[in-house]
């Protein structure tokens, strides 16, 4: 099969080995349309083809690979031979005749060069060696582009092509434009760094490129609309162009693209012609059935087709770039537009089959442990009992309360009707109701589920369902203020845990964390602070866990902050509350209960420090969510902070209204009741009704230390110093109470001493109170103490202790002489809050608002709130002025 005189004559006459004239259109690169977009990043990558023997441009149909290569080739100074491969080129003689003619046509072969295949069926080795040797002598390489090379399935021709490429040396640069992997030893070229590759992901249009392409088509979309189109098409060139052409004739292109139905468009025609039509029936059936899935593996696809050939078919489709993307670990997914079209054709070809396919998928996914997808396909197939059963059996019902999938689960089960009657479905209904804080409906569904479970046979599913019941029971107990009910749920849960495999419990740690948080909240409500702290600390102390445990951790930290506050530890309470708020913001949780509680504790701390503007801001931030919580603990915490704020503003009516309980509870909370009594009593004192004030304090005992010392102060103001001292004697400190208690008690005893004529003792007690309060910046007890304390604070020694944080002035250096004031000094709070100081320090370092927010782990809005508070207190309205004024006042 060499070269004959007849073959040479045919070549000279412009005919191929079959005697037919060469089809010159196969040698011409395609012309670029007016709307073609030149993409410099890809052209720069293709330039590497001049330095490597082999280049592969591999992408799906319509990916833009041919026009890209043609655009690049048009800008080259070196000769370019272009050949579009056709299906008949599997005959090696005919293929090489066209290759040689394309080389001759671009001037890469000398005019008198010999060597043309004589037989269309084959080509001699000598001819190929002669061609390679001729190319190897070139000063400049010739670029040979073989477009649509995926049509070439001949292993013989691939071997011959590799032989010529290897022996041509630096004289040939081969560029293959293809949808499939060529039968060439690509691994050897990669290992030798002699291969340039551009694949589908790189061919996809970026958002900026897509926007430029749409503009060439006369479309100007908003960034959001352009981004949505790119997401839907995955940057597929043909999809973008066809969508743009279709939308261009619409009066509202953006709305048209939003409502664009891919299955009734030129996109559908293109994809069906390029991918679906002409394929074997088994392949078409597979593609239609897997179109109901977001992703799939061969085993899952087999479950839908009831065959066993999915693995080979999927590998073949992926290898052909047939709009199937490999995700790794044998998982695939369809291109979004292709999936839309296939699903529409599935409904036409197999009416009514879609629901059944979803259910087959749900059962396979459930057996394989893919819970989220099981739920989605179970619901899509209309079997809510299946979906609910998977959720409950997987111990995942706590996800209704983690803040991550809560809304998604609520929406998923929103369509569940009365036909779903399993215990699991009723538990899901109860969980949904509790997530909405609808306790009455939750109890109805919970009782119905428990009645069914009581008659069921023992199984692992039954244990999982009963354990789910304990979580819901504990949450009901929390919301109804019923500590005994919470303890019963915790005990039942502990017993049930023994009958479940460890791996299942390990997969859902949020269930245990949520349960303990509910129990801790109920114990806090009951005033059992130490018991509450024990379970809450176990939850809050575990950091770095899965995202599902973040919300119970935040919730626990918020409750621990309130316990610290109720025990008189302002600094501890503030730190825990800030951590709760920051962790919630960092996790992107929409103001969960723990963060609400954290803000309320911070507001209460701000009131005690007399940072009243800051307290108002924090209360306002927490108000929308706390009003919807219907949760006794945060409701009482809000009443505590708000009523104290109103008292300090002098609005006794608002204070007594704010302290009224907004939720009913099965068990009264001793600390909430005691605080309410103290506020009402203080309002009576302010209104001149001391007898009524004393009556209201009868229920306050030393078991609530903070309330007890405030009540003792009211008793002294009402003219009952002996009762006050007796009440202080019942306060059980035992090392658990903080400065708020010791300061309050010291001031009550100081007033009793002062009014009995023992000024020395009063002075000593006030000094002790000042020392304990200074570190915490605790001002409220001094401001509410009354006029009796002002002469004492006017003395030099006490003035020095109070100056700069309680009284106007600045802290004095050690040994600096003290100038006593001429008379009683008003108590004026002059300090910024801790967070306001932090924000001002950031401004002093020339940080932006965003940088300060990131540095402090808070939101930008929170930084702005603190900044406004600092501006008001410093009487400035500019950043630079705020920093200068704070420095002048020694606040920084």
PDB file of C-alpha atoms in Angstrom, residues 279-500:
ATOM      1  CA  UNK A 279     -28.443   6.066  21.289  1.00  0.00           C
ATOM      2  CA  UNK A 280     -29.407   2.567  22.308  1.00  0.00           C
ATOM      3  CA  UNK A 281     -32.763   2.129  24.031  1.00  0.00           C
ATOM      4  CA  UNK A 282     -31.036   1.038  27.259  1.00  0.00           C
ATOM      5  CA  UNK A 283     -29.017   4.258  27.357  1.00  0.00           C
ATOM      6  CA  UNK A 284     -32.035   6.445  26.704  1.00  0.00           C
ATOM      7  CA  UNK A 285     -34.019   4.611  29.379  1.00  0.00           C
ATOM      8  CA  UNK A 286     -31.185   5.088  31.885  1.00  0.00           C
ATOM      9  CA  UNK A 287     -30.908   8.814  31.195  1.00  0.00           C
ATOM     10  CA  UNK A 288     -34.644   9.364  31.451  1.00  0.00           C
ATOM     11  CA  UNK A 289     -34.899   7.542  34.777  1.00  0.00           C
ATOM     12  CA  UNK A 290     -31.900   9.145  36.499  1.00  0.00           C
ATOM     13  CA  UNK A 291     -33.252  12.569  35.533  1.00  0.00           C
ATOM     14  CA  UNK A 292     -35.326  12.483  38.749  1.00  0.00           C
ATOM     15  CA  UNK A 293     -32.064  12.503  40.777  1.00  0.00           C
ATOM     16  CA  UNK A 294     -29.735  15.333  41.709  1.00  0.00           C
ATOM     17  CA  UNK A 295     -26.850  12.869  41.712  1.00  0.00           C
ATOM     18  CA  UNK A 296     -26.505   9.150  41.191  1.00  0.00           C
ATOM     19  CA  UNK A 297     -24.087   6.248  41.253  1.00  0.00           C
ATOM     20  CA  UNK A 298     -24.281   3.019  39.194  1.00  0.00           C
ATOM     21  CA  UNK A 299     -25.993   1.052  41.981  1.00  0.00           C
ATOM     22  CA  UNK A 300     -28.643   3.725  42.457  1.00  0.00           C
ATOM     23  CA  UNK A 301     -29.183   3.950  38.699  1.00  0.00           C
ATOM     24  CA  UNK A 302     -29.572   0.156  38.557  1.00  0.00           C
ATOM     25  CA  UNK A 303     -32.208   0.388  41.284  1.00  0.00           C
ATOM     26  CA  UNK A 304     -34.198   2.730  39.040  1.00  0.00           C
ATOM     27  CA  UNK A 305     -33.763   0.766  35.791  1.00  0.00           C
ATOM     28  CA  UNK A 306     -34.041  -2.688  37.419  1.00  0.00           C
ATOM     29  CA  UNK A 307     -31.016  -3.674  35.317  1.00  0.00           C
ATOM     30  CA  UNK A 308     -27.301  -4.095  36.058  1.00  0.00           C
ATOM     31  CA  UNK A 309     -25.629  -2.234  33.187  1.00  0.00           C
ATOM     32  CA  UNK A 310     -25.514   1.306  34.596  1.00  0.00           C
ATOM     33  CA  UNK A 311     -21.808   1.290  35.431  1.00  0.00           C
ATOM     34  CA  UNK A 312     -20.627   0.702  31.868  1.00  0.00           C
ATOM     35  CA  UNK A 313     -23.266   2.977  30.328  1.00  0.00           C
ATOM     36  CA  UNK A 314     -22.431   5.878  32.657  1.00  0.00           C
ATOM     37  CA  UNK A 315     -18.711   5.483  32.069  1.00  0.00           C
ATOM     38  CA  UNK A 316     -19.330   5.559  28.316  1.00  0.00           C
ATOM     39  CA  UNK A 317     -21.561   8.638  28.511  1.00  0.00           C
ATOM     40  CA  UNK A 318     -19.068  10.473  30.695  1.00  0.00           C
ATOM     41  CA  UNK A 319     -16.239   9.569  28.367  1.00  0.00           C
ATOM     42  CA  UNK A 320     -18.213  11.066  25.494  1.00  0.00           C
ATOM     43  CA  UNK A 321     -18.846  14.330  27.370  1.00  0.00           C
ATOM     44  CA  UNK A 322     -22.559  13.616  27.062  1.00  0.00           C
ATOM     45  CA  UNK A 323     -23.506  16.247  29.658  1.00  0.00           C
ATOM     46  CA  UNK A 324     -22.775  13.910  32.555  1.00  0.00           C
ATOM     47  CA  UNK A 325     -20.337  15.175  35.155  1.00  0.00           C
ATOM     48  CA  UNK A 326     -18.340  12.842  37.380  1.00  0.00           C
ATOM     49  CA  UNK A 327     -18.409  13.961  41.011  1.00  0.00           C
ATOM     50  CA  UNK A 328     -15.925  11.419  42.340  1.00  0.00           C
ATOM     51  CA  UNK A 329     -16.293   8.105  44.151  1.00  0.00           C
ATOM     52  CA  UNK A 330     -18.428   6.765  41.262  1.00  0.00           C
ATOM     53  CA  UNK A 331     -21.078   9.497  41.623  1.00  0.00           C
ATOM     54  CA  UNK A 332     -22.389  11.491  38.666  1.00  0.00           C
ATOM     55  CA  UNK A 333     -24.835  14.286  37.929  1.00  0.00           C
ATOM     56  CA  UNK A 334     -26.552  15.579  34.814  1.00  0.00           C
ATOM     57  CA  UNK A 335     -26.125  19.046  33.385  1.00  0.00           C
ATOM     58  CA  UNK A 336     -29.051  21.101  34.802  1.00  0.00           C
ATOM     59  CA  UNK A 337     -30.559  21.987  31.414  1.00  0.00           C
ATOM     60  CA  UNK A 338     -30.191  18.429  30.141  1.00  0.00           C
ATOM     61  CA  UNK A 339     -31.873  17.171  33.318  1.00  0.00           C
ATOM     62  CA  UNK A 340     -34.824  19.544  32.835  1.00  0.00           C
ATOM     63  CA  UNK A 341     -35.310  18.320  29.285  1.00  0.00           C
ATOM     64  CA  UNK A 342     -34.998  14.665  30.212  1.00  0.00           C
ATOM     65  CA  UNK A 343     -37.564  15.007  33.013  1.00  0.00           C
ATOM     66  CA  UNK A 344     -40.026  16.576  30.584  1.00  0.00           C
ATOM     67  CA  UNK A 345     -39.493  13.690  28.149  1.00  0.00           C
ATOM     68  CA  UNK A 346     -39.824  11.197  31.000  1.00  0.00           C
ATOM     69  CA  UNK A 347     -43.316  12.538  31.701  1.00  0.00           C
ATOM     70  CA  UNK A 348     -44.212  12.211  28.019  1.00  0.00           C
ATOM     71  CA  UNK A 349     -42.760   8.744  27.463  1.00  0.00           C
ATOM     72  CA  UNK A 350     -43.619   7.180  30.841  1.00  0.00           C
ATOM     73  CA  UNK A 351     -46.616   9.023  32.275  1.00  0.00           C
ATOM     74  CA  UNK A 352     -47.045   8.452  35.995  1.00  0.00           C
ATOM     75  CA  UNK A 353     -43.637   6.807  36.417  1.00  0.00           C
ATOM     76  CA  UNK A 354     -41.959   9.740  38.130  1.00  0.00           C
ATOM     77  CA  UNK A 355     -43.403   9.163  41.608  1.00  0.00           C
ATOM     78  CA  UNK A 356     -42.453   5.493  41.514  1.00  0.00           C
ATOM     79  CA  UNK A 357     -38.879   6.354  40.527  1.00  0.00           C
ATOM     80  CA  UNK A 358     -38.643   8.780  43.435  1.00  0.00           C
ATOM     81  CA  UNK A 359     -39.797   6.069  45.829  1.00  0.00           C
ATOM     82  CA  UNK A 360     -37.337   3.506  44.439  1.00  0.00           C
ATOM     83  CA  UNK A 361     -34.603   6.073  44.905  1.00  0.00           C
ATOM     84  CA  UNK A 362     -35.794   6.886  48.438  1.00  0.00           C
ATOM     85  CA  UNK A 363     -35.708   3.228  49.494  1.00  0.00           C
ATOM     86  CA  UNK A 364     -32.217   2.707  48.067  1.00  0.00           C
ATOM     87  CA  UNK A 365     -30.944   5.923  49.640  1.00  0.00           C
ATOM     88  CA  UNK A 366     -32.469   5.016  52.990  1.00  0.00           C
ATOM     89  CA  UNK A 367     -30.743   1.621  52.993  1.00  0.00           C
ATOM     90  CA  UNK A 368     -27.477   3.318  52.042  1.00  0.00           C
ATOM     91  CA  UNK A 369     -27.680   5.975  54.761  1.00  0.00           C
ATOM     92  CA  UNK A 370     -28.258   9.113  52.664  1.00  0.00           C
ATOM     93  CA  UNK A 371     -30.863  10.787  54.865  1.00  0.00           C
ATOM     94  CA  UNK A 372     -31.373  14.248  53.262  1.00  0.00           C
ATOM     95  CA  UNK A 373     -31.875  12.724  49.818  1.00  0.00           C
ATOM     96  CA  UNK A 374     -34.110  10.003  51.257  1.00  0.00           C
ATOM     97  CA  UNK A 375     -36.384  12.685  52.685  1.00  0.00           C
ATOM     98  CA  UNK A 376     -36.490  14.672  49.445  1.00  0.00           C
ATOM     99  CA  UNK A 377     -37.318  11.665  47.260  1.00  0.00           C
ATOM    100  CA  UNK A 378     -39.746  10.171  49.763  1.00  0.00           C
ATOM    101  CA  UNK A 379     -41.733  13.405  49.791  1.00  0.00           C
ATOM    102  CA  UNK A 380     -41.431  13.818  46.005  1.00  0.00           C
ATOM    103  CA  UNK A 381     -42.851  10.312  45.681  1.00  0.00           C
ATOM    104  CA  UNK A 382     -45.751  11.219  47.963  1.00  0.00           C
ATOM    105  CA  UNK A 383     -44.828   8.793  50.768  1.00  0.00           C
ATOM    106  CA  UNK A 384     -44.594  11.001  53.851  1.00  0.00           C
ATOM    107  CA  UNK A 385     -44.636   7.979  56.158  1.00  0.00           C
ATOM    108  CA  UNK A 386     -41.462   6.741  54.474  1.00  0.00           C
ATOM    109  CA  UNK A 387     -39.777  10.138  54.783  1.00  0.00           C
ATOM    110  CA  UNK A 388     -40.854  10.656  58.389  1.00  0.00           C
ATOM    111  CA  UNK A 389     -39.800   7.118  59.263  1.00  0.00           C
ATOM    112  CA  UNK A 390     -36.337   7.721  57.826  1.00  0.00           C
ATOM    113  CA  UNK A 391     -36.004  10.949  59.800  1.00  0.00           C
ATOM    114  CA  UNK A 392     -37.067   9.379  63.103  1.00  0.00           C
ATOM    115  CA  UNK A 393     -35.188   6.085  62.623  1.00  0.00           C
ATOM    116  CA  UNK A 394     -32.060   8.087  61.879  1.00  0.00           C
ATOM    117  CA  UNK A 395     -32.421  10.044  65.162  1.00  0.00           C
ATOM    118  CA  UNK A 396     -32.496  13.208  63.090  1.00  0.00           C
ATOM    119  CA  UNK A 397     -35.694  14.787  64.398  1.00  0.00           C
ATOM    120  CA  UNK A 398     -33.541  17.217  66.357  1.00  0.00           C
ATOM    121  CA  UNK A 399     -32.702  18.899  63.046  1.00  0.00           C
ATOM    122  CA  UNK A 400     -36.028  20.717  63.367  1.00  0.00           C
ATOM    123  CA  UNK A 401     -34.358  22.700  66.177  1.00  0.00           C
ATOM    124  CA  UNK A 402     -30.729  23.146  65.071  1.00  0.00           C
ATOM    125  CA  UNK A 403     -31.327  26.210  62.899  1.00  0.00           C
ATOM    126  CA  UNK A 404     -29.469  24.668  59.944  1.00  0.00           C
ATOM    127  CA  UNK A 405     -32.152  22.570  58.223  1.00  0.00           C
ATOM    128  CA  UNK A 406     -35.107  23.707  60.308  1.00  0.00           C
ATOM    129  CA  UNK A 407     -36.808  25.758  57.593  1.00  0.00           C
ATOM    130  CA  UNK A 408     -36.008  23.194  54.894  1.00  0.00           C
ATOM    131  CA  UNK A 409     -37.596  20.399  56.948  1.00  0.00           C
ATOM    132  CA  UNK A 410     -40.649  22.522  57.721  1.00  0.00           C
ATOM    133  CA  UNK A 411     -41.133  23.233  54.015  1.00  0.00           C
ATOM    134  CA  UNK A 412     -40.462  19.623  53.069  1.00  0.00           C
ATOM    135  CA  UNK A 413     -43.209  18.281  55.323  1.00  0.00           C
ATOM    136  CA  UNK A 414     -45.588  21.216  54.829  1.00  0.00           C
ATOM    137  CA  UNK A 415     -47.642  19.202  52.335  1.00  0.00           C
ATOM    138  CA  UNK A 416     -48.117  16.178  54.596  1.00  0.00           C
ATOM    139  CA  UNK A 417     -51.795  15.302  54.690  1.00  0.00           C
ATOM    140  CA  UNK A 418     -53.988  13.079  56.857  1.00  0.00           C
ATOM    141  CA  UNK A 419     -53.056  10.008  54.790  1.00  0.00           C
ATOM    142  CA  UNK A 420     -49.738   9.889  56.666  1.00  0.00           C
ATOM    143  CA  UNK A 421     -50.698   8.092  59.867  1.00  0.00           C
ATOM    144  CA  UNK A 422     -47.538   6.465  61.186  1.00  0.00           C
ATOM    145  CA  UNK A 423     -46.124   7.352  64.632  1.00  0.00           C
ATOM    146  CA  UNK A 424     -43.131   8.854  62.863  1.00  0.00           C
ATOM    147  CA  UNK A 425     -45.375  11.180  60.859  1.00  0.00           C
ATOM    148  CA  UNK A 426     -47.107  12.316  64.051  1.00  0.00           C
ATOM    149  CA  UNK A 427     -43.714  12.951  65.672  1.00  0.00           C
ATOM    150  CA  UNK A 428     -42.727  15.076  62.690  1.00  0.00           C
ATOM    151  CA  UNK A 429     -45.978  17.016  63.026  1.00  0.00           C
ATOM    152  CA  UNK A 430     -45.261  17.534  66.740  1.00  0.00           C
ATOM    153  CA  UNK A 431     -41.696  18.681  66.019  1.00  0.00           C
ATOM    154  CA  UNK A 432     -42.930  21.151  63.419  1.00  0.00           C
ATOM    155  CA  UNK A 433     -45.450  22.572  65.857  1.00  0.00           C
ATOM    156  CA  UNK A 434     -42.823  22.936  68.589  1.00  0.00           C
ATOM    157  CA  UNK A 435     -40.465  24.656  66.146  1.00  0.00           C
ATOM    158  CA  UNK A 436     -43.284  27.207  65.718  1.00  0.00           C
ATOM    159  CA  UNK A 437     -43.783  27.289  69.510  1.00  0.00           C
ATOM    160  CA  UNK A 438     -47.310  25.898  69.096  1.00  0.00           C
ATOM    161  CA  UNK A 439     -47.324  23.775  72.248  1.00  0.00           C
ATOM    162  CA  UNK A 440     -51.015  22.785  72.176  1.00  0.00           C
ATOM    163  CA  UNK A 441     -50.880  21.223  68.707  1.00  0.00           C
ATOM    164  CA  UNK A 442     -47.502  19.676  69.487  1.00  0.00           C
ATOM    165  CA  UNK A 443     -48.943  17.922  72.522  1.00  0.00           C
ATOM    166  CA  UNK A 444     -51.857  16.571  70.457  1.00  0.00           C
ATOM    167  CA  UNK A 445     -49.567  14.935  67.890  1.00  0.00           C
ATOM    168  CA  UNK A 446     -47.070  13.809  70.508  1.00  0.00           C
ATOM    169  CA  UNK A 447     -49.769  12.025  72.510  1.00  0.00           C
ATOM    170  CA  UNK A 448     -51.110  10.343  69.379  1.00  0.00           C
ATOM    171  CA  UNK A 449     -47.648   9.092  68.466  1.00  0.00           C
ATOM    172  CA  UNK A 450     -47.025   7.820  71.985  1.00  0.00           C
ATOM    173  CA  UNK A 451     -50.330   5.941  71.996  1.00  0.00           C
ATOM    174  CA  UNK A 452     -49.359   4.120  68.801  1.00  0.00           C
ATOM    175  CA  UNK A 453     -45.846   3.404  70.034  1.00  0.00           C
ATOM    176  CA  UNK A 454     -47.141   1.878  73.259  1.00  0.00           C
ATOM    177  CA  UNK A 455     -48.758  -0.937  71.263  1.00  0.00           C
ATOM    178  CA  UNK A 456     -45.847  -1.517  68.871  1.00  0.00           C
ATOM    179  CA  UNK A 457     -43.459  -4.462  68.988  1.00  0.00           C
ATOM    180  CA  UNK A 458     -39.926  -3.844  70.223  1.00  0.00           C
ATOM    181  CA  UNK A 459     -37.417  -2.929  67.530  1.00  0.00           C
ATOM    182  CA  UNK A 460     -34.584  -0.485  66.895  1.00  0.00           C
ATOM    183  CA  UNK A 461     -37.068   1.759  65.092  1.00  0.00           C
ATOM    184  CA  UNK A 462     -39.290   1.751  68.149  1.00  0.00           C
ATOM    185  CA  UNK A 463     -36.375   2.755  70.412  1.00  0.00           C
ATOM    186  CA  UNK A 464     -35.428   5.588  68.048  1.00  0.00           C
ATOM    187  CA  UNK A 465     -39.018   6.819  67.985  1.00  0.00           C
ATOM    188  CA  UNK A 466     -39.298   6.731  71.765  1.00  0.00           C
ATOM    189  CA  UNK A 467     -36.008   8.559  72.149  1.00  0.00           C
ATOM    190  CA  UNK A 468     -37.336  11.216  69.747  1.00  0.00           C
ATOM    191  CA  UNK A 469     -40.373  11.463  72.011  1.00  0.00           C
ATOM    192  CA  UNK A 470     -38.150  12.268  74.986  1.00  0.00           C
ATOM    193  CA  UNK A 471     -36.603  15.213  73.134  1.00  0.00           C
ATOM    194  CA  UNK A 472     -40.019  16.603  72.270  1.00  0.00           C
ATOM    195  CA  UNK A 473     -41.238  16.006  75.840  1.00  0.00           C
ATOM    196  CA  UNK A 474     -38.226  17.898  77.202  1.00  0.00           C
ATOM    197  CA  UNK A 475     -38.882  20.820  74.881  1.00  0.00           C
ATOM    198  CA  UNK A 476     -42.554  20.879  75.905  1.00  0.00           C
ATOM    199  CA  UNK A 477     -41.386  20.893  79.545  1.00  0.00           C
ATOM    200  CA  UNK A 478     -39.112  23.842  78.881  1.00  0.00           C
ATOM    201  CA  UNK A 479     -41.769  25.870  77.091  1.00  0.00           C
ATOM    202  CA  UNK A 480     -44.393  25.156  79.723  1.00  0.00           C
ATOM    203  CA  UNK A 481     -42.078  25.754  82.683  1.00  0.00           C
ATOM    204  CA  UNK A 482     -42.381  22.191  84.001  1.00  0.00           C
ATOM    205  CA  UNK A 483     -39.062  20.984  85.507  1.00  0.00           C
ATOM    206  CA  UNK A 484     -40.454  17.607  86.723  1.00  0.00           C
ATOM    207  CA  UNK A 485     -41.561  16.789  83.201  1.00  0.00           C
ATOM    208  CA  UNK A 486     -38.096  17.623  81.883  1.00  0.00           C
ATOM    209  CA  UNK A 487     -36.452  15.345  84.451  1.00  0.00           C
ATOM    210  CA  UNK A 488     -38.765  12.483  83.500  1.00  0.00           C
ATOM    211  CA  UNK A 489     -37.832  12.937  79.838  1.00  0.00           C
ATOM    212  CA  UNK A 490     -34.109  12.972  80.674  1.00  0.00           C
ATOM    213  CA  UNK A 491     -34.398   9.780  82.731  1.00  0.00           C
ATOM    214  CA  UNK A 492     -36.327   8.009  79.974  1.00  0.00           C
ATOM    215  CA  UNK A 493     -33.771   9.133  77.386  1.00  0.00           C
ATOM    216  CA  UNK A 494     -30.881   7.802  79.431  1.00  0.00           C
ATOM    217  CA  UNK A 495     -32.535   4.392  79.646  1.00  0.00           C
ATOM    218  CA  UNK A 496     -33.367   4.280  75.929  1.00  0.00           C
ATOM    219  CA  UNK A 497     -29.836   5.233  74.870  1.00  0.00           C
ATOM    220  CA  UNK A 498     -28.581   1.893  76.182  1.00  0.00           C
ATOM    221  CA  UNK A 499     -30.592   0.068  73.502  1.00  0.00           C
ATOM    222  CA  UNK A 500     -29.242   1.990  70.511  1.00  0.00           C
TER     223      UNK A 500
END
